[in-house]
Short mmCIF file of N, CA and C in Angstrom, two decimals:
data_model
loop_
_atom_site.label_atom_id
_atom_site.label_comp_id
_atom_site.label_asym_id
_atom_site.label_seq_id
_atom_site.Cartn_x
_atom_site.Cartn_y
_atom_site.Cartn_z
N MET A 62 33.85 -42.19 -189.27
CA MET A 62 34.20 -42.28 -190.72
C MET A 62 33.96 -40.81 -191.33
N LYS A 63 32.91 -40.34 -190.82
CA LYS A 63 32.63 -38.94 -191.52
C LYS A 63 33.65 -37.98 -191.14
N LYS A 64 34.20 -38.00 -189.89
CA LYS A 64 35.20 -37.04 -189.58
C LYS A 64 36.59 -37.25 -190.50
N VAL A 65 36.85 -38.53 -190.67
CA VAL A 65 38.09 -38.72 -191.50
C VAL A 65 37.79 -38.25 -192.91
N LEU A 66 36.72 -38.49 -193.48
CA LEU A 66 36.33 -38.03 -194.73
C LEU A 66 36.35 -36.43 -194.93
N VAL A 67 35.81 -35.73 -193.92
CA VAL A 67 35.77 -34.37 -193.93
C VAL A 67 37.34 -33.66 -193.71
N ILE A 68 37.97 -34.32 -192.86
CA ILE A 68 39.46 -34.01 -192.73
C ILE A 68 40.24 -34.27 -193.94
N PHE A 69 40.14 -35.37 -194.64
CA PHE A 69 40.79 -35.69 -195.82
C PHE A 69 40.43 -34.73 -196.91
N THR A 70 39.22 -34.52 -197.03
CA THR A 70 38.59 -33.50 -198.06
C THR A 70 39.27 -32.12 -197.82
N ALA A 71 39.06 -31.62 -196.60
CA ALA A 71 39.69 -30.34 -196.30
C ALA A 71 41.16 -30.22 -196.55
N LEU A 72 41.97 -31.32 -196.22
CA LEU A 72 43.38 -31.23 -196.37
C LEU A 72 43.65 -31.32 -197.87
N PHE A 73 42.88 -32.12 -198.69
CA PHE A 73 43.10 -32.13 -200.05
C PHE A 73 42.81 -30.78 -200.78
N LEU A 74 41.73 -30.05 -200.35
CA LEU A 74 41.39 -28.72 -200.93
C LEU A 74 42.46 -27.69 -200.58
N VAL A 75 42.93 -27.72 -199.27
CA VAL A 75 44.11 -26.79 -198.94
C VAL A 75 45.22 -27.08 -199.78
N LEU A 76 45.67 -28.23 -199.88
CA LEU A 76 46.86 -28.51 -200.67
C LEU A 76 46.77 -28.43 -202.15
N MET A 77 45.55 -28.55 -202.67
CA MET A 77 45.43 -28.34 -204.16
C MET A 77 45.33 -26.93 -204.51
N PHE A 78 44.78 -26.05 -203.66
CA PHE A 78 44.63 -24.73 -204.06
C PHE A 78 45.57 -23.59 -203.42
N SER A 79 46.47 -24.22 -202.64
CA SER A 79 47.52 -23.22 -202.10
C SER A 79 48.60 -23.18 -203.00
N THR A 80 49.08 -21.99 -203.35
CA THR A 80 50.30 -21.79 -204.15
C THR A 80 51.32 -21.29 -203.28
N PRO A 81 52.51 -22.15 -203.51
CA PRO A 81 53.63 -21.64 -202.74
C PRO A 81 54.21 -20.34 -203.11
N THR A 82 54.63 -19.57 -202.02
CA THR A 82 55.27 -18.38 -202.37
C THR A 82 56.70 -18.46 -202.63
N ILE A 83 57.16 -18.16 -203.90
CA ILE A 83 58.61 -18.29 -204.33
C ILE A 83 59.10 -16.89 -204.33
N ALA A 84 60.22 -16.66 -203.59
CA ALA A 84 60.89 -15.27 -203.71
C ALA A 84 61.62 -15.21 -205.04
N SER A 85 61.44 -14.10 -205.75
CA SER A 85 62.11 -13.78 -206.79
C SER A 85 63.66 -13.70 -206.59
N LYS A 86 64.44 -14.46 -207.30
CA LYS A 86 65.86 -14.27 -207.21
C LYS A 86 66.41 -12.99 -207.62
N GLN A 87 65.79 -12.37 -208.52
CA GLN A 87 66.13 -11.06 -208.99
C GLN A 87 65.80 -10.03 -207.92
N SER A 88 64.75 -9.97 -207.28
CA SER A 88 64.47 -9.01 -206.18
C SER A 88 65.51 -9.11 -205.11
N THR A 89 65.98 -10.38 -204.71
CA THR A 89 66.91 -10.46 -203.70
C THR A 89 68.24 -9.92 -204.06
N LEU A 90 68.66 -10.15 -205.32
CA LEU A 90 69.81 -9.62 -205.94
C LEU A 90 69.88 -8.07 -205.98
N GLU A 91 68.61 -7.50 -206.37
CA GLU A 91 68.43 -6.07 -206.45
C GLU A 91 68.54 -5.49 -205.08
N ASP A 92 67.90 -6.10 -204.11
CA ASP A 92 68.02 -5.70 -202.59
C ASP A 92 69.45 -5.71 -202.13
N ALA A 93 70.16 -6.61 -202.49
CA ALA A 93 71.53 -6.70 -202.08
C ALA A 93 72.30 -5.66 -202.65
N LEU A 94 72.16 -5.39 -203.92
CA LEU A 94 72.89 -4.40 -204.71
C LEU A 94 72.50 -3.02 -204.22
N LEU A 95 71.28 -2.70 -203.86
CA LEU A 95 70.83 -1.52 -203.38
C LEU A 95 71.47 -1.27 -201.98
N SER A 96 71.46 -2.30 -201.15
CA SER A 96 71.98 -2.10 -199.81
C SER A 96 73.58 -1.79 -199.88
N LEU A 97 74.22 -2.43 -200.81
CA LEU A 97 75.60 -2.10 -201.07
C LEU A 97 75.89 -0.69 -201.52
N MET A 98 74.97 -0.12 -202.10
CA MET A 98 74.90 1.30 -202.65
C MET A 98 74.35 2.36 -201.74
N TRP A 99 73.89 1.86 -200.45
CA TRP A 99 73.16 2.70 -199.62
C TRP A 99 73.98 4.01 -199.25
N GLU A 100 75.20 4.06 -199.02
CA GLU A 100 75.83 5.36 -198.51
C GLU A 100 75.95 6.22 -199.83
N ASP A 101 76.13 5.93 -200.94
CA ASP A 101 76.14 6.64 -202.22
C ASP A 101 74.83 7.20 -202.39
N VAL A 102 73.78 6.44 -202.30
CA VAL A 102 72.40 6.95 -202.60
C VAL A 102 71.99 8.05 -201.48
N ARG A 103 72.38 7.64 -200.28
CA ARG A 103 72.03 8.49 -199.15
C ARG A 103 72.71 9.76 -199.32
N LYS A 104 74.02 9.81 -199.70
CA LYS A 104 74.80 11.17 -199.94
C LYS A 104 74.15 11.89 -201.02
N ALA A 105 73.78 11.12 -202.21
CA ALA A 105 73.22 11.93 -203.30
C ALA A 105 71.87 12.57 -202.91
N THR A 106 71.04 11.93 -202.08
CA THR A 106 69.69 12.57 -201.74
C THR A 106 69.74 13.62 -200.81
N VAL A 107 70.72 13.42 -199.92
CA VAL A 107 71.03 14.64 -198.83
C VAL A 107 71.54 15.88 -199.57
N GLU A 108 72.47 15.53 -200.51
CA GLU A 108 73.08 16.78 -201.33
C GLU A 108 72.00 17.42 -202.20
N HIS A 109 71.21 16.52 -202.75
CA HIS A 109 70.08 17.08 -203.75
C HIS A 109 69.16 17.99 -202.97
N TYR A 110 68.59 17.54 -201.87
CA TYR A 110 67.63 18.24 -201.13
C TYR A 110 68.18 19.38 -200.08
N ASP A 111 69.57 19.25 -199.90
CA ASP A 111 70.26 20.06 -198.92
C ASP A 111 69.48 19.96 -197.56
N LEU A 112 69.18 18.70 -197.28
CA LEU A 112 68.32 18.41 -196.09
C LEU A 112 68.86 17.13 -195.40
N ASN A 113 69.30 16.98 -194.26
CA ASN A 113 69.95 15.89 -193.64
C ASN A 113 68.75 14.91 -193.26
N ASP A 114 67.60 15.37 -193.04
CA ASP A 114 66.51 14.52 -192.59
C ASP A 114 65.74 13.79 -193.77
N VAL A 115 66.09 13.97 -194.99
CA VAL A 115 65.46 13.32 -196.04
C VAL A 115 65.82 11.86 -196.06
N GLN A 116 64.91 11.01 -196.26
CA GLN A 116 64.99 9.57 -196.37
C GLN A 116 64.19 9.08 -197.43
N TYR A 117 64.37 7.83 -197.73
CA TYR A 117 63.85 7.16 -199.04
C TYR A 117 63.48 5.88 -198.73
N TRP A 118 62.40 5.34 -199.69
CA TRP A 118 61.93 4.06 -199.55
C TRP A 118 61.46 3.63 -200.94
N ASN A 119 61.00 2.52 -201.07
CA ASN A 119 60.32 1.85 -202.26
C ASN A 119 61.43 2.12 -203.43
N GLU A 120 62.60 1.90 -203.23
CA GLU A 120 63.79 1.90 -204.19
C GLU A 120 63.70 0.60 -204.99
N LYS A 121 64.02 0.86 -206.29
CA LYS A 121 64.00 -0.27 -207.22
C LYS A 121 64.98 0.03 -208.40
N VAL A 122 65.56 -1.12 -209.00
CA VAL A 122 66.55 -0.95 -209.90
C VAL A 122 65.71 -0.86 -211.32
N LEU A 123 65.90 0.25 -212.10
CA LEU A 123 65.37 0.33 -213.26
C LEU A 123 66.05 -0.20 -214.39
N GLU A 124 67.40 -0.11 -214.25
CA GLU A 124 68.32 -0.46 -215.45
C GLU A 124 69.61 -0.85 -214.99
N LEU A 125 70.25 -1.94 -215.33
CA LEU A 125 71.57 -2.32 -215.04
C LEU A 125 72.27 -2.74 -216.29
N LYS A 126 73.41 -1.98 -216.64
CA LYS A 126 74.07 -2.43 -217.79
C LYS A 126 75.55 -2.60 -217.44
N MET A 127 76.12 -3.73 -217.76
CA MET A 127 77.44 -3.98 -217.53
C MET A 127 78.25 -3.50 -218.63
N THR A 128 79.29 -2.59 -218.59
CA THR A 128 79.96 -1.96 -219.58
C THR A 128 81.27 -2.57 -219.95
N ASN A 129 82.07 -2.96 -218.98
CA ASN A 129 83.32 -3.58 -219.29
C ASN A 129 83.81 -4.18 -218.10
N GLY A 130 84.06 -5.54 -218.07
CA GLY A 130 84.53 -6.15 -216.81
C GLY A 130 83.65 -5.94 -215.67
N LEU A 131 84.24 -5.25 -214.70
CA LEU A 131 83.58 -5.12 -213.40
C LEU A 131 82.79 -3.70 -213.44
N SER A 132 82.89 -2.96 -214.52
CA SER A 132 82.33 -1.66 -214.59
C SER A 132 80.87 -1.71 -215.07
N PHE A 133 80.02 -0.88 -214.60
CA PHE A 133 78.58 -0.88 -214.95
C PHE A 133 77.90 0.41 -214.77
N GLU A 134 76.73 0.52 -215.42
CA GLU A 134 75.73 1.67 -215.27
C GLU A 134 74.50 1.10 -214.51
N ILE A 135 74.12 1.85 -213.61
CA ILE A 135 72.79 1.57 -212.88
C ILE A 135 71.86 2.62 -212.69
N THR A 136 70.63 2.48 -213.05
CA THR A 136 69.70 3.48 -212.73
C THR A 136 68.61 2.94 -211.78
N ILE A 137 68.48 3.79 -210.65
CA ILE A 137 67.53 3.38 -209.72
C ILE A 137 66.40 4.51 -209.41
N GLN A 138 65.35 4.04 -208.89
CA GLN A 138 64.31 4.94 -208.65
C GLN A 138 63.83 4.83 -207.12
N LEU A 139 63.51 5.87 -206.58
CA LEU A 139 63.14 5.84 -205.06
C LEU A 139 62.17 6.95 -204.89
N ASP A 140 61.44 6.69 -203.73
CA ASP A 140 60.48 7.71 -203.35
C ASP A 140 61.18 8.47 -202.06
N ALA A 141 61.37 9.72 -202.29
CA ALA A 141 61.98 10.62 -201.04
C ALA A 141 60.90 11.00 -200.21
N PHE A 142 61.28 11.05 -198.77
CA PHE A 142 60.07 11.56 -197.87
C PHE A 142 60.85 12.25 -196.77
N VAL A 143 60.07 13.12 -196.05
CA VAL A 143 60.53 13.56 -194.80
C VAL A 143 59.41 13.26 -193.82
N GLY A 144 59.63 13.22 -192.51
CA GLY A 144 58.64 12.93 -191.54
C GLY A 144 58.28 11.52 -191.60
N ALA A 145 56.89 11.27 -191.30
CA ALA A 145 56.40 9.94 -191.36
C ALA A 145 56.03 9.51 -192.80
N HIS A 146 56.90 9.42 -193.54
CA HIS A 146 56.63 8.85 -195.05
C HIS A 146 55.81 9.86 -195.78
N ASN A 147 55.97 11.20 -195.58
CA ASN A 147 55.38 12.18 -196.35
C ASN A 147 56.18 12.34 -197.61
N THR A 148 55.79 11.71 -198.71
CA THR A 148 56.59 11.62 -200.00
C THR A 148 56.50 12.97 -200.71
N ILE A 149 57.80 13.44 -200.90
CA ILE A 149 58.03 14.78 -201.52
C ILE A 149 58.45 14.61 -203.03
N GLY A 150 58.56 13.40 -203.43
CA GLY A 150 58.82 13.14 -204.84
C GLY A 150 59.47 11.82 -205.16
N THR A 151 59.36 11.53 -206.47
CA THR A 151 60.12 10.37 -207.06
C THR A 151 61.41 10.75 -207.70
N ASP A 152 62.56 10.16 -207.25
CA ASP A 152 63.83 10.48 -207.82
C ASP A 152 64.35 9.29 -208.56
N THR A 153 64.97 9.65 -209.73
CA THR A 153 65.68 8.71 -210.50
C THR A 153 67.14 9.06 -210.54
N LEU A 154 67.98 8.04 -210.09
CA LEU A 154 69.40 8.40 -210.02
C LEU A 154 70.13 7.40 -210.83
N LYS A 155 71.22 7.89 -211.64
CA LYS A 155 71.97 7.08 -212.37
C LYS A 155 73.51 7.16 -211.88
N PHE A 156 74.01 6.01 -211.64
CA PHE A 156 75.48 5.83 -211.19
C PHE A 156 76.21 5.12 -212.34
N VAL A 157 77.41 5.39 -212.28
CA VAL A 157 78.45 4.64 -213.09
C VAL A 157 79.47 4.09 -212.17
N ARG A 158 79.83 2.88 -212.35
CA ARG A 158 81.02 2.21 -211.56
C ARG A 158 82.07 1.99 -212.66
N GLU A 159 83.28 2.63 -212.41
CA GLU A 159 84.39 2.22 -213.24
C GLU A 159 85.57 1.94 -212.29
N ILE A 160 86.41 1.06 -212.69
CA ILE A 160 87.66 0.79 -211.96
C ILE A 160 88.70 1.67 -212.30
N PRO A 161 89.34 2.25 -211.40
CA PRO A 161 89.47 2.09 -209.99
C PRO A 161 88.66 3.18 -209.22
N ASP A 162 88.01 3.94 -209.99
CA ASP A 162 87.16 5.27 -209.37
C ASP A 162 85.95 4.76 -208.49
N GLY A 163 85.30 3.76 -208.59
CA GLY A 163 84.33 3.34 -207.70
C GLY A 163 82.91 3.99 -208.35
N LEU A 164 82.01 4.09 -207.49
CA LEU A 164 80.59 4.51 -207.86
C LEU A 164 80.61 6.05 -207.91
N LYS A 165 79.94 6.61 -209.09
CA LYS A 165 79.84 8.03 -209.18
C LYS A 165 78.50 8.43 -209.67
N LEU A 166 77.88 9.26 -209.12
CA LEU A 166 76.50 9.72 -209.51
C LEU A 166 76.64 10.50 -210.86
N VAL A 167 76.02 10.21 -211.87
CA VAL A 167 76.06 11.05 -213.08
C VAL A 167 74.85 11.77 -213.48
N SER A 168 73.64 11.39 -212.96
CA SER A 168 72.35 12.20 -213.07
C SER A 168 71.45 11.92 -211.95
N TYR A 169 70.65 13.03 -211.72
CA TYR A 169 69.71 13.01 -210.62
C TYR A 169 68.40 13.72 -211.15
N LYS A 170 67.46 13.03 -211.35
CA LYS A 170 66.18 13.58 -211.78
C LYS A 170 65.04 13.54 -210.74
N HIS A 171 64.52 14.65 -210.34
CA HIS A 171 63.52 14.73 -209.26
C HIS A 171 62.09 15.01 -209.97
N THR A 172 61.12 14.27 -209.57
CA THR A 172 59.67 14.47 -209.98
C THR A 172 58.97 14.74 -208.84
N PRO A 173 58.64 15.96 -208.42
CA PRO A 173 57.94 16.31 -207.30
C PRO A 173 56.58 15.76 -207.12
N SER A 174 56.18 15.55 -205.86
CA SER A 174 54.81 15.05 -205.71
C SER A 174 53.92 16.34 -205.66
N LYS A 175 52.56 16.06 -205.87
CA LYS A 175 51.59 17.16 -205.86
C LYS A 175 51.70 17.95 -204.37
N GLU A 176 52.07 17.19 -203.45
CA GLU A 176 51.85 17.71 -202.07
C GLU A 176 53.32 18.34 -201.43
N LYS A 177 54.22 18.32 -202.42
CA LYS A 177 55.64 18.49 -201.84
C LYS A 177 55.69 19.95 -201.17
N LYS A 178 55.09 20.99 -201.81
CA LYS A 178 55.28 22.22 -201.21
C LYS A 178 54.59 22.32 -199.79
N GLU A 179 53.37 21.78 -199.71
CA GLU A 179 52.77 21.75 -198.45
C GLU A 179 53.52 20.84 -197.41
N ILE A 180 53.94 19.74 -197.85
CA ILE A 180 54.76 18.88 -196.94
C ILE A 180 55.83 19.56 -196.37
N LEU A 181 56.73 20.26 -197.31
CA LEU A 181 57.92 20.89 -196.79
C LEU A 181 57.67 22.08 -195.89
N GLU A 182 56.57 22.79 -196.18
CA GLU A 182 56.13 23.83 -195.32
C GLU A 182 55.80 23.40 -193.93
N TRP A 183 54.90 22.29 -193.88
CA TRP A 183 54.64 21.70 -192.57
C TRP A 183 55.92 21.17 -191.88
N TYR A 184 56.68 20.46 -192.66
CA TYR A 184 57.86 19.96 -192.05
C TYR A 184 58.85 21.02 -191.37
N PHE A 185 59.12 21.97 -192.08
CA PHE A 185 59.97 23.05 -191.45
C PHE A 185 59.32 23.76 -190.28
N LYS A 186 58.03 24.00 -190.53
CA LYS A 186 57.30 24.68 -189.32
C LYS A 186 57.34 23.87 -188.09
N ASN A 187 57.09 22.51 -188.20
CA ASN A 187 57.10 21.68 -187.06
C ASN A 187 58.27 21.01 -186.65
N ARG A 188 59.42 21.36 -187.23
CA ARG A 188 60.72 20.56 -186.96
C ARG A 188 61.16 21.28 -185.70
N SER A 189 61.70 20.22 -184.86
CA SER A 189 62.13 20.70 -183.44
C SER A 189 63.69 20.84 -183.44
#
């Protein structure tokens, strides 16, 4: 009887105090949109840094504004890095999509990390 009471109490406590994890619908849509924009974002970062090995992570949508029908403006932010996630700065990119022209980069703002100079010196020195 004691075992049943202990099991019941433990089960009750687990069920009472566990909170279900619910994925945000917005983050899923943002992830899908960012994955559709991958080629354009990649092209913009490579051109900005003039470096094929630059990568990015921690991307997020800062603003999305529908302008007319299927046209929109989108501002995204990402952390650019080289090597093993050695962040060289935070970049803010603004794209405009207009029919029939497609997605166009209209602005690119780079905020360098404090270690950017040292990271790039190390990277170019150790690149094979």
